[in-house]
Short mmCIF file of C-alpha atoms in Angstrom, two decimals:
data_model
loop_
_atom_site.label_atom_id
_atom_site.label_comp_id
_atom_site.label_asym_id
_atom_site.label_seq_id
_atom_site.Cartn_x
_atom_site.Cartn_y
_atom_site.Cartn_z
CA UNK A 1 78.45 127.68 108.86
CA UNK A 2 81.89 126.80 107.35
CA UNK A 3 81.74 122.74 107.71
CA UNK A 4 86.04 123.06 108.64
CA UNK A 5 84.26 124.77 112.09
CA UNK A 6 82.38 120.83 112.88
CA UNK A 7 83.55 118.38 114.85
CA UNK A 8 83.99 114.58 113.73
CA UNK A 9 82.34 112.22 114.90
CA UNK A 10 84.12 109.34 116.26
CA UNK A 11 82.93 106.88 113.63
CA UNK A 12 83.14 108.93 110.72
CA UNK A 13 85.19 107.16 108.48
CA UNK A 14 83.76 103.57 108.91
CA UNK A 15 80.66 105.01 108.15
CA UNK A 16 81.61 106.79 105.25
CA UNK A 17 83.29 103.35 104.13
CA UNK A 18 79.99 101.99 104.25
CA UNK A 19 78.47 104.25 102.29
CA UNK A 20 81.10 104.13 99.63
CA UNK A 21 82.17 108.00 100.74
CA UNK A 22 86.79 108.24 100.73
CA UNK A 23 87.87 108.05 104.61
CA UNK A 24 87.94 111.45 106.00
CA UNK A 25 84.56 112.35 104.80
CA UNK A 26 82.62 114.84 106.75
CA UNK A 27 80.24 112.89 108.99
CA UNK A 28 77.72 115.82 108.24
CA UNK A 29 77.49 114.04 104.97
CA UNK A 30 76.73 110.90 106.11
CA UNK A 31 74.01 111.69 108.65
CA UNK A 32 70.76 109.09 108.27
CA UNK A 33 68.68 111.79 106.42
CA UNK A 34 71.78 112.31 103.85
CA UNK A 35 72.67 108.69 103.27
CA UNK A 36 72.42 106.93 100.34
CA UNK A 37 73.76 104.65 97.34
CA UNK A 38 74.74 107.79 95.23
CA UNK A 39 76.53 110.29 97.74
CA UNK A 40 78.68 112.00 95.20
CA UNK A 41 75.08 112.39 93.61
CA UNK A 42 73.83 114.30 96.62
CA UNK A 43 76.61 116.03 96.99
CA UNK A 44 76.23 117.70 93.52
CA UNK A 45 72.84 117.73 94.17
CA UNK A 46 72.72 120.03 97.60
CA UNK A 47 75.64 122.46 95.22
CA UNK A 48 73.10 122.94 92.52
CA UNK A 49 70.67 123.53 94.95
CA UNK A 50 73.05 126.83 96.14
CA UNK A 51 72.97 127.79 92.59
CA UNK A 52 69.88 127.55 91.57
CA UNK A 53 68.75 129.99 94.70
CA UNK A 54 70.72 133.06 92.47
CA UNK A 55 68.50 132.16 89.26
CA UNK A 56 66.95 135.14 87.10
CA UNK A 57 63.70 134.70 85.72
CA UNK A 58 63.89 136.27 82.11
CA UNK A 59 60.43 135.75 80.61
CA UNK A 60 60.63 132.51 80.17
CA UNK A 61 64.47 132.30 80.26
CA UNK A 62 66.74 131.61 83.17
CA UNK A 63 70.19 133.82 83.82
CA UNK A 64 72.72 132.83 86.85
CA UNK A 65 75.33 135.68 88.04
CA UNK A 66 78.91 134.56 89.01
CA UNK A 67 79.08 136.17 92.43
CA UNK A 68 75.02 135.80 93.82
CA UNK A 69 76.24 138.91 95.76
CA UNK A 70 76.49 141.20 92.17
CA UNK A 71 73.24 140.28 90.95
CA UNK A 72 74.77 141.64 87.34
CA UNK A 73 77.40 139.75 87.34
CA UNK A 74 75.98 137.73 84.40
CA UNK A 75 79.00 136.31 81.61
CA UNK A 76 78.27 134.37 78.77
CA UNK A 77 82.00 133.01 79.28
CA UNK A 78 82.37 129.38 79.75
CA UNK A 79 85.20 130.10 82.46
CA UNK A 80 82.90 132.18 84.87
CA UNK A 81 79.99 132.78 83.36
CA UNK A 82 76.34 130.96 83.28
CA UNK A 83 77.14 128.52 80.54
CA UNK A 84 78.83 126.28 83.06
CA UNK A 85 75.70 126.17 85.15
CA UNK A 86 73.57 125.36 82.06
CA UNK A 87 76.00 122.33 81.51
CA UNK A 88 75.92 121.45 84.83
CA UNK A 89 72.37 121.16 85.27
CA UNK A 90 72.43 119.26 81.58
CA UNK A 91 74.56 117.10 83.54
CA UNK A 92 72.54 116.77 86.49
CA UNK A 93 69.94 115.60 84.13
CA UNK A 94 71.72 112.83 82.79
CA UNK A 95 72.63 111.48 86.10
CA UNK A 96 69.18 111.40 87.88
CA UNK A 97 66.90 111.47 84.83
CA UNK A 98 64.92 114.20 86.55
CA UNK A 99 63.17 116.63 84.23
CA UNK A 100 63.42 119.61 86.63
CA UNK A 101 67.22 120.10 85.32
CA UNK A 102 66.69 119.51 81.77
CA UNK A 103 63.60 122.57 82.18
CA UNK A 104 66.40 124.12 84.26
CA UNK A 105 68.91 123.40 81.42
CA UNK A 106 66.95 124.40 78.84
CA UNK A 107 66.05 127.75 79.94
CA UNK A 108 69.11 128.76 80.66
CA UNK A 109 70.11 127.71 77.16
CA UNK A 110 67.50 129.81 75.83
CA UNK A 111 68.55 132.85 77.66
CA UNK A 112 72.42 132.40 75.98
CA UNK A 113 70.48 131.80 72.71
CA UNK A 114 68.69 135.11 73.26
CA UNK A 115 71.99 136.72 73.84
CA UNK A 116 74.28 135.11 70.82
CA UNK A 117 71.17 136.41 68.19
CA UNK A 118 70.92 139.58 69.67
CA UNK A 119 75.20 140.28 69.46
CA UNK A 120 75.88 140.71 72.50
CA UNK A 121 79.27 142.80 73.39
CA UNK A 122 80.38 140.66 75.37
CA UNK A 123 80.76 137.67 72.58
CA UNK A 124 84.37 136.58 71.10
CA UNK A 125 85.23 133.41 69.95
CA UNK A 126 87.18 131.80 72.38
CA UNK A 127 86.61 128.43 74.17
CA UNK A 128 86.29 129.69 77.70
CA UNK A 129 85.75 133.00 76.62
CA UNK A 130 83.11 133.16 74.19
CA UNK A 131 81.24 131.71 71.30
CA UNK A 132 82.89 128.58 70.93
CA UNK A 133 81.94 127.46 74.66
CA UNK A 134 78.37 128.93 74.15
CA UNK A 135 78.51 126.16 71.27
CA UNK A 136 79.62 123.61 73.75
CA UNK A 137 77.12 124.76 76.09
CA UNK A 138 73.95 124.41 73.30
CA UNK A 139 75.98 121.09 72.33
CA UNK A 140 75.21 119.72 75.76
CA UNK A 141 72.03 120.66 75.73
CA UNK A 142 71.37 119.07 72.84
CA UNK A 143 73.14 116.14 73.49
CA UNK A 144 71.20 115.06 76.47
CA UNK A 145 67.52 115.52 75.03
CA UNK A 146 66.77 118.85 74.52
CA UNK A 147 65.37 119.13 71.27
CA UNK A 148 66.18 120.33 67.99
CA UNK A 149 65.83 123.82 68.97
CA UNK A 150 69.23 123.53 70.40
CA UNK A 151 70.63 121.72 67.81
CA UNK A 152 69.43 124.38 65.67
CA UNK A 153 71.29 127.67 67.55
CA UNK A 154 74.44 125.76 67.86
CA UNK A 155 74.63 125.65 64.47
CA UNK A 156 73.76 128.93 63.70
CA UNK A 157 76.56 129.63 66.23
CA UNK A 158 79.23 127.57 64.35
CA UNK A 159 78.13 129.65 60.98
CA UNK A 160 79.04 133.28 63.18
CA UNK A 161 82.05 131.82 64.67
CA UNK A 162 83.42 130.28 61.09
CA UNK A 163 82.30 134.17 59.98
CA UNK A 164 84.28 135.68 62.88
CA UNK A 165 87.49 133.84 60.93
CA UNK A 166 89.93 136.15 59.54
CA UNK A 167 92.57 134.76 57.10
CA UNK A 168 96.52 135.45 57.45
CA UNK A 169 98.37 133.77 55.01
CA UNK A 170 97.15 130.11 54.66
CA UNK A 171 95.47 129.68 58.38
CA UNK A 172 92.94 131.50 59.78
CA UNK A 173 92.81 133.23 63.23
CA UNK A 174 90.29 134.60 65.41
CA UNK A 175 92.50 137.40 67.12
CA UNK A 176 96.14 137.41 68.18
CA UNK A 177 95.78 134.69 71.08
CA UNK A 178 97.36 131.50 70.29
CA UNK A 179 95.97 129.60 73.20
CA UNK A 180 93.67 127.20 74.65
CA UNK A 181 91.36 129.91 77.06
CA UNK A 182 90.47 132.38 74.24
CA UNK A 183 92.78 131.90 71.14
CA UNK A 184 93.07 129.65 68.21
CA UNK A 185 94.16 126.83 69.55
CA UNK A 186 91.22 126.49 71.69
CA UNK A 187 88.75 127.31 69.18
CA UNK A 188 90.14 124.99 66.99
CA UNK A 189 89.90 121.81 69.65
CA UNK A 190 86.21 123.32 69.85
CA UNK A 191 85.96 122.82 65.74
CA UNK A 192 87.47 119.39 65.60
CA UNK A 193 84.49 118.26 68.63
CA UNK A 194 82.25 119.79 66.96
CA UNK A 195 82.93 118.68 63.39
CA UNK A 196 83.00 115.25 64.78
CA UNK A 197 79.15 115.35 66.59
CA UNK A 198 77.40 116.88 62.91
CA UNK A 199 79.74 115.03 60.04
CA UNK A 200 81.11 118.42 58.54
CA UNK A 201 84.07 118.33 56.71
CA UNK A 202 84.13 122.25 56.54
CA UNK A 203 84.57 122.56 60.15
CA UNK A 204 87.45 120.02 59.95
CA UNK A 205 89.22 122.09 57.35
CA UNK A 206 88.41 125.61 59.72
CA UNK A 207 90.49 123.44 62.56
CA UNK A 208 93.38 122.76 59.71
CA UNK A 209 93.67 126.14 58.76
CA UNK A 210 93.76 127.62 62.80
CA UNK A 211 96.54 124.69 62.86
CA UNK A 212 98.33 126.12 59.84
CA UNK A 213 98.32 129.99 61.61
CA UNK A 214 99.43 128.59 64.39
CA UNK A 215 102.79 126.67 62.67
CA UNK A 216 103.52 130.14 61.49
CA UNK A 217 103.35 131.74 65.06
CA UNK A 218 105.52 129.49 66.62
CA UNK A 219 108.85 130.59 67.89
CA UNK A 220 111.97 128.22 67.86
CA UNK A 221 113.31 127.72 71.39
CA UNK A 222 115.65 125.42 73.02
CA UNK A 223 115.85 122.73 70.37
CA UNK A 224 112.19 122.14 69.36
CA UNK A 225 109.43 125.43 69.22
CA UNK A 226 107.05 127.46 71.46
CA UNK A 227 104.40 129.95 71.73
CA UNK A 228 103.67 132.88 73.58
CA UNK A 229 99.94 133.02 74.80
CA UNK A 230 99.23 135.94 72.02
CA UNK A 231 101.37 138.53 69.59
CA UNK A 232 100.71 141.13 71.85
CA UNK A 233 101.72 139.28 75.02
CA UNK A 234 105.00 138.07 74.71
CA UNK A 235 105.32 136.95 78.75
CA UNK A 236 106.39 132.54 78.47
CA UNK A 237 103.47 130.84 80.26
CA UNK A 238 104.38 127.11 78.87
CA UNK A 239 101.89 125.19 80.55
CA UNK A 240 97.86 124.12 79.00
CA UNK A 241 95.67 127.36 79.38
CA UNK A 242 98.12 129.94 77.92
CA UNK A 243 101.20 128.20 76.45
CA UNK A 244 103.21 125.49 74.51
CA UNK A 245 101.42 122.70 76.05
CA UNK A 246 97.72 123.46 74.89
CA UNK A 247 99.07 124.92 71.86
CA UNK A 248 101.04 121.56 70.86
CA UNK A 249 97.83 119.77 72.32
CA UNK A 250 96.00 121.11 69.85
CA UNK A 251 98.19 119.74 66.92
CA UNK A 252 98.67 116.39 68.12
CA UNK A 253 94.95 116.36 68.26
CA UNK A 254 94.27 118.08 64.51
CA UNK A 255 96.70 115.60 63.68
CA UNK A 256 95.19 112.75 64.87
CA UNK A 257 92.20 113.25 62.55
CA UNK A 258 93.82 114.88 59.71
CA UNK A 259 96.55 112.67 59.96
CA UNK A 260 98.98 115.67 58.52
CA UNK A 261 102.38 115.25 59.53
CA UNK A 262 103.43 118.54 59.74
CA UNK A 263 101.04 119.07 62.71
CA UNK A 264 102.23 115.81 64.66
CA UNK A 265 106.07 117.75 63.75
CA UNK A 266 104.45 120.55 66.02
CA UNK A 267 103.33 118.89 68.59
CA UNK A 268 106.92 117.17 69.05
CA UNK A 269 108.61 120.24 68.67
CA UNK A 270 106.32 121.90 71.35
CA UNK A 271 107.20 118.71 73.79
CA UNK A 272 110.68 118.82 72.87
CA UNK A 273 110.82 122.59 73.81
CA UNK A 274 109.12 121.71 77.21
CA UNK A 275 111.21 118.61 77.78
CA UNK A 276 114.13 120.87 77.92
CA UNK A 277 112.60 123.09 79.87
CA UNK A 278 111.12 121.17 82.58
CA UNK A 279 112.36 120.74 86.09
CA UNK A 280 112.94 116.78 87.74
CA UNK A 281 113.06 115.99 91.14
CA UNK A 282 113.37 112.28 92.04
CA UNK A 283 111.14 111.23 89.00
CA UNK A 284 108.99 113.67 89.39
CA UNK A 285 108.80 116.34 86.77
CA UNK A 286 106.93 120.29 86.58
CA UNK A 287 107.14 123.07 84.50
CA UNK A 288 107.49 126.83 85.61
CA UNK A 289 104.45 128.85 85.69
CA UNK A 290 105.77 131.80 83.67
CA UNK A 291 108.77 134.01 82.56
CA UNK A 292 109.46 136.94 83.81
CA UNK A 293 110.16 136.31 87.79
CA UNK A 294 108.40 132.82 87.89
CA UNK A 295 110.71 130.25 86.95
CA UNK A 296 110.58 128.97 90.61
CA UNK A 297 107.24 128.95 91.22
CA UNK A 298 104.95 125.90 90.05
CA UNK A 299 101.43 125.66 89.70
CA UNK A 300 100.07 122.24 90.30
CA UNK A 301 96.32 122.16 88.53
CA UNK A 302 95.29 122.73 85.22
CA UNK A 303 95.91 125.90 84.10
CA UNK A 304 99.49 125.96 84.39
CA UNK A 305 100.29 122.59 86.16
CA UNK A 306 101.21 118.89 85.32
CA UNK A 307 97.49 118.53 84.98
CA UNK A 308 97.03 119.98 81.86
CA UNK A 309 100.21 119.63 80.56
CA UNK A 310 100.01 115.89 81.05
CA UNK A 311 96.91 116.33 78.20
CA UNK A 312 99.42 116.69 75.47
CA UNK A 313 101.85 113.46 76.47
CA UNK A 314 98.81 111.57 77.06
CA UNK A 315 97.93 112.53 72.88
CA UNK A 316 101.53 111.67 71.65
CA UNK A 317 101.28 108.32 73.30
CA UNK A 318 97.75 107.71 71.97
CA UNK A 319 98.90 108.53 68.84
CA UNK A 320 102.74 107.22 68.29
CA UNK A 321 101.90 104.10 71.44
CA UNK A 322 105.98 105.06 72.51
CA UNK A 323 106.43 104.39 76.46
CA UNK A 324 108.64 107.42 76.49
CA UNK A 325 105.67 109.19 76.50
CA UNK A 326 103.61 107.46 78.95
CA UNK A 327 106.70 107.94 80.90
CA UNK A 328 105.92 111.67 81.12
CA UNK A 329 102.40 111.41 81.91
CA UNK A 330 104.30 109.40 85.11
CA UNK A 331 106.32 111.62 85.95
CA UNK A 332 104.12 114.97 85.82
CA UNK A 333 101.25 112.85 88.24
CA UNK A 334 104.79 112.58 90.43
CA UNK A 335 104.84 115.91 90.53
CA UNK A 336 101.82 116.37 91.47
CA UNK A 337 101.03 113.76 93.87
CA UNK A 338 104.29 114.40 95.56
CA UNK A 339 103.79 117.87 96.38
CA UNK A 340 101.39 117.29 99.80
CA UNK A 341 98.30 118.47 98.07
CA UNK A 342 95.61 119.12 99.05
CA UNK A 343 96.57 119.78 102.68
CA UNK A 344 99.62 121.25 101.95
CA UNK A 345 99.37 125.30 100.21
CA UNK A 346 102.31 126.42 98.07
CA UNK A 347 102.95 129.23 96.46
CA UNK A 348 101.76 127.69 93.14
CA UNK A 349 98.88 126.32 95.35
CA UNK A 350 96.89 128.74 96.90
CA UNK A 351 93.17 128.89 98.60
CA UNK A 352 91.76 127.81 94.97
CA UNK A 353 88.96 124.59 95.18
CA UNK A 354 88.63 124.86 91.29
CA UNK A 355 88.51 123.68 88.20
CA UNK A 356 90.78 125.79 86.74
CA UNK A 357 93.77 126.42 89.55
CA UNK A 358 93.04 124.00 92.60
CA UNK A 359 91.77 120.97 94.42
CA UNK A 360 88.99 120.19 91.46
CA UNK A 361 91.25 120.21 88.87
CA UNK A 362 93.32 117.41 90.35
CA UNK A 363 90.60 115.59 91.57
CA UNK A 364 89.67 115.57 88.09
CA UNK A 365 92.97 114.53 86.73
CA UNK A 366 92.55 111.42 89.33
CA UNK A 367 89.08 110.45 87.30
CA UNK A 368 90.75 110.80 84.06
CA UNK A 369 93.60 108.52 85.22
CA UNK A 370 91.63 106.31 86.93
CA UNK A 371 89.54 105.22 83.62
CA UNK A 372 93.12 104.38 81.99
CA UNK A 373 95.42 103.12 85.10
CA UNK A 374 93.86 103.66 88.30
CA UNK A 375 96.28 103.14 90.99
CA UNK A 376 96.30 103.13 94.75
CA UNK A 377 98.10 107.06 94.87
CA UNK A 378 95.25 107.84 92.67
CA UNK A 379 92.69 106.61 94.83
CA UNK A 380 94.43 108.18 97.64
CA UNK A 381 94.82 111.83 96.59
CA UNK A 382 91.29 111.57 95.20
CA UNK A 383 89.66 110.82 98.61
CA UNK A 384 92.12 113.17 100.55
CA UNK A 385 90.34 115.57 98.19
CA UNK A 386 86.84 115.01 98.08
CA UNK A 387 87.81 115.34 102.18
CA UNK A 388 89.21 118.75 102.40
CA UNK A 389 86.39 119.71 99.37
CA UNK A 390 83.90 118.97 102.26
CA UNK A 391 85.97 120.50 104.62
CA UNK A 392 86.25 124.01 102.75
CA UNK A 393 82.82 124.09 101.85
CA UNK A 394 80.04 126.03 103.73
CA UNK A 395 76.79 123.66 104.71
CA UNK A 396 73.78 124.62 105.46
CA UNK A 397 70.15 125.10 104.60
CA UNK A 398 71.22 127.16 101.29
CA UNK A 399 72.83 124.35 99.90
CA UNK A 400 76.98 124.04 99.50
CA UNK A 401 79.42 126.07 98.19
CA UNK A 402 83.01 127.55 98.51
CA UNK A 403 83.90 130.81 99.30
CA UNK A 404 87.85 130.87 97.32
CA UNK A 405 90.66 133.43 96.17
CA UNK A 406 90.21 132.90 92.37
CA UNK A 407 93.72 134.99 91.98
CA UNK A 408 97.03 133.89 93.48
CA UNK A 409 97.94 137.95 93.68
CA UNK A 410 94.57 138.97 95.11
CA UNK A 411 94.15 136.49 98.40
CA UNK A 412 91.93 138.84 100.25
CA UNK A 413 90.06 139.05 97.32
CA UNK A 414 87.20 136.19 98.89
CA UNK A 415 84.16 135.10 97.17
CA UNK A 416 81.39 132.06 96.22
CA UNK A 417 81.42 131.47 92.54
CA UNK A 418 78.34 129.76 90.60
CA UNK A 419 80.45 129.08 87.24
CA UNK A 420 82.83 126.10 86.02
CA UNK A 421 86.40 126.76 86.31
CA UNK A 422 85.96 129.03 89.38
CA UNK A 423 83.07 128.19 91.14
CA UNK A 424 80.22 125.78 92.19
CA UNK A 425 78.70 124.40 88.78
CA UNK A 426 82.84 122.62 87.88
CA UNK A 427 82.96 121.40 91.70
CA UNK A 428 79.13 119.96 90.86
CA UNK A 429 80.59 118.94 88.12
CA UNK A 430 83.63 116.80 89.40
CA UNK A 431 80.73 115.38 92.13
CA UNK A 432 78.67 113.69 89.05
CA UNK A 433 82.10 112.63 87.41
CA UNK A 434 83.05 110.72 90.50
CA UNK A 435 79.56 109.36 90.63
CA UNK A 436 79.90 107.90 87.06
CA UNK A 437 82.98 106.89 87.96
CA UNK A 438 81.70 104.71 90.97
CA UNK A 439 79.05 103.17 88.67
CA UNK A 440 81.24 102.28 85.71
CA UNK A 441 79.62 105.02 83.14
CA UNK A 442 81.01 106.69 80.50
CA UNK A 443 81.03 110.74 81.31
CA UNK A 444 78.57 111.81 79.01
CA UNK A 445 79.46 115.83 78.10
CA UNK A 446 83.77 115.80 77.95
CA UNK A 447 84.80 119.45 77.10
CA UNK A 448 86.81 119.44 73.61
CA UNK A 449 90.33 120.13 75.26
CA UNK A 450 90.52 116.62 76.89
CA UNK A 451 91.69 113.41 75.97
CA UNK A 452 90.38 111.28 78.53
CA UNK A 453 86.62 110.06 76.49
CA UNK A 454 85.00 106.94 78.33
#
């Protein structure tokens, strides 16, 4: 039963105060049998718990499918597929110490291990699209006490996805796709992470070369340069997951540990470009989602809001310590904090709870701040969050979830999603963030295309 379909009880928010839960909190979620000292830990806890009733047994390996209605609905994509559960429950894990989710963690693991040595089809490179998540995926694993086993397949993983490399010129490339989802840039955050956890020099110079293709695929625009999201798709998305933002990302970051200057001249070129782009309201600034007919439409979460492209102003001031850049991180939180989400639907905002397009993503964005310069609107917008989250979600002896329209041009188009950026295991996800949050711990398993670490 949809929880938005309950009544309040008359003393819900005092109780949830007490409990530590934002004002506004369902009261379902405070009952006597629910309470206690980690709520945003049972709250991820009861969402696995959905998940985990889809599970696969194969042999002694575990598969999840995105939609538990399409029992095939298996991906080995970071975005929808099962690695996001596995990372979740390596998560879960590290939050509650409870072997259950490593066993849970690890088989799933093995069944994406099974997968990347037999080739599967559906394997490219990208970071939300193929072998460079699965490598964050093992990475996690790994990370949290797996064993060497995992340790072992990632980097057998890193060897096929340095083979998958083609060179053009003096950079390399993986296929067309410039960006963050499946292209170089991406891949390349993915190399720089990675070549950081293991010491390897080689991977550092892969990420330098993708940087060096990616130089040459830039276009000059409006004073400084941009990219289209590939060669064969030349439609201007300018935000993180397809466009100039995660692209320029990218460099500031490659130039933070190669300390190259041509790729810090990249990066400022791509913010230039977007700085003369951008639209500002009353100190509050957003970019348009796309070219083409949607210059006046603005997204609001990561994909193609000021959540991701606050990720590459964030960089530049880490890296040059100029307030004019902290000034832009400002003013795209404006944007979005201004713009009556969550309660409020836009165009740009649609029935989307995720990661990747909605109400997680910002909530998100408030953790991240929050570790650098929480403020009261950040508090604020993160419990009005966490409130309609509850709200949305459907309660009952199943576990939670959220039934959501994963495409703004497909709103009938209705269903519960297991994986990260569109689906249960990211909302799980931002549950155990807020609960390390609330204890003063470092998040443990950051993916490689963000700069807030600690």
């Amino acid at each position: 039963m949809p929880l938005s379909r309950r009544r309040f009880l008359a003393t819900s928010t005092a109780a949830a105060a007490a409990v530590g839960l934002p004002p506004g909190l369902r009261a379902e979620f405070i009952e006597p049998r629910r309470r206690s000292a980690r709520p945003y830990l049972d709250l991820a806890l009861r969402t696995a718990r959905w998940i985990g009733r889809s599970a696969q047994e194969v042999g002694p390996a575990l598969r999840y499918p995105a939609d538990p209605l399409k029992p095939d609905s298996v991906g080995l994509d970071l975005y929808n597929g099962m690695p996001g559960v596995v990372t979740f429950h390596a998560a879960l894990f590290a939050a509650t110490g409870d072997v259950a989710w490593l066993t849970a963690a690890k088989r799933g693991a093995d069944y994406l291990i099974d997968q990347i040595e037999a080739g599967s089809d559906q394997l490219g490179a990208g970071l939300y699209t193929g072998l460079a998540g699965l490598g964050y995926t093992l990475a996690a694993v790994e990370s949290v006490g797996g064993g060497d086993r995992y340790g072992a397949a990632l980097q057998r993983a890193n060897e096929r996805l340095a083979g998958m490399a083609r060179t053009v010129g003096d950079g390399v490339e993986w296929s067309d796709s410039n960006d963050i989802i499946s292209g170089t840039a991406g891949i390349g955050l993915y190399l720089l992470e990675t070549a950081r956890h293991w010491k390897d020099p080689n991977l550092t110079e892969l990420a330098a070369r993708a940087g060096r293709r990616l130089l040459a695929t830039a276009e000059p625009a409006e004073g400084g340069r941009m990219w289209f999201p590939a060669a064969s798709f030349r439609r201007n998305y300018p935000n993180f997951s397809h466009g100039t933002s995660g692209v320029g990302y990218f460099l500031a970051t490659l130039h933070q540990v190669t300390q190259d200057p041509a790729f810090l001249a990249g990066a400022l070129d791509a913010a230039r470009y977007l700085d003369r782009i951008a639209t500002r309201r009353a100190g509050a600034t957003t970019i348009f989602h796309q070219s083409g007919g949607g210059e006046g439409r603005f997204y609001l979460s990561w994909c193609h809001g000021p959540v991701g492209t606050a990720r590459l102003f964030f960089r530049l001031h880490q890296i040059t310590g100029q307030p004019a850049w902290r000034d832009w991180v400002d003013s795209l939180t404006r944007g979005v904090f201004e713009s009556g989400v969550p309660e409020q639907r836009t165009e740009g905002y649609w029935n989307n709870i995720s990661q990747c397009c909605g109400h997680v993503g910002i909530g998100q964005y408030c953790i991240d701040l929050a570790r650098y310069h929480r403020t009261e609107a950040t508090r604020s917008i993160q419990a009005r969050i966490v409130a309609d989250l509850t709200r949305r979600a459907t309660d009952d002896d199943q576990g939670l979830r959220w039934t959501q329209a994963e495409n703004r041009t497909q709103p009938e188009n209705l269903v519960a999603q297991t994986g990260f950026m569109q689906g249960a295991a990211g909302v799980g996800t931002f549950f155990l963030q807020l609960d390390a949050l609330e204890r003063g711990e470092a998040w443990r398993l950051p993916l490689p295309d963000t700069p807030f670490v600690g």
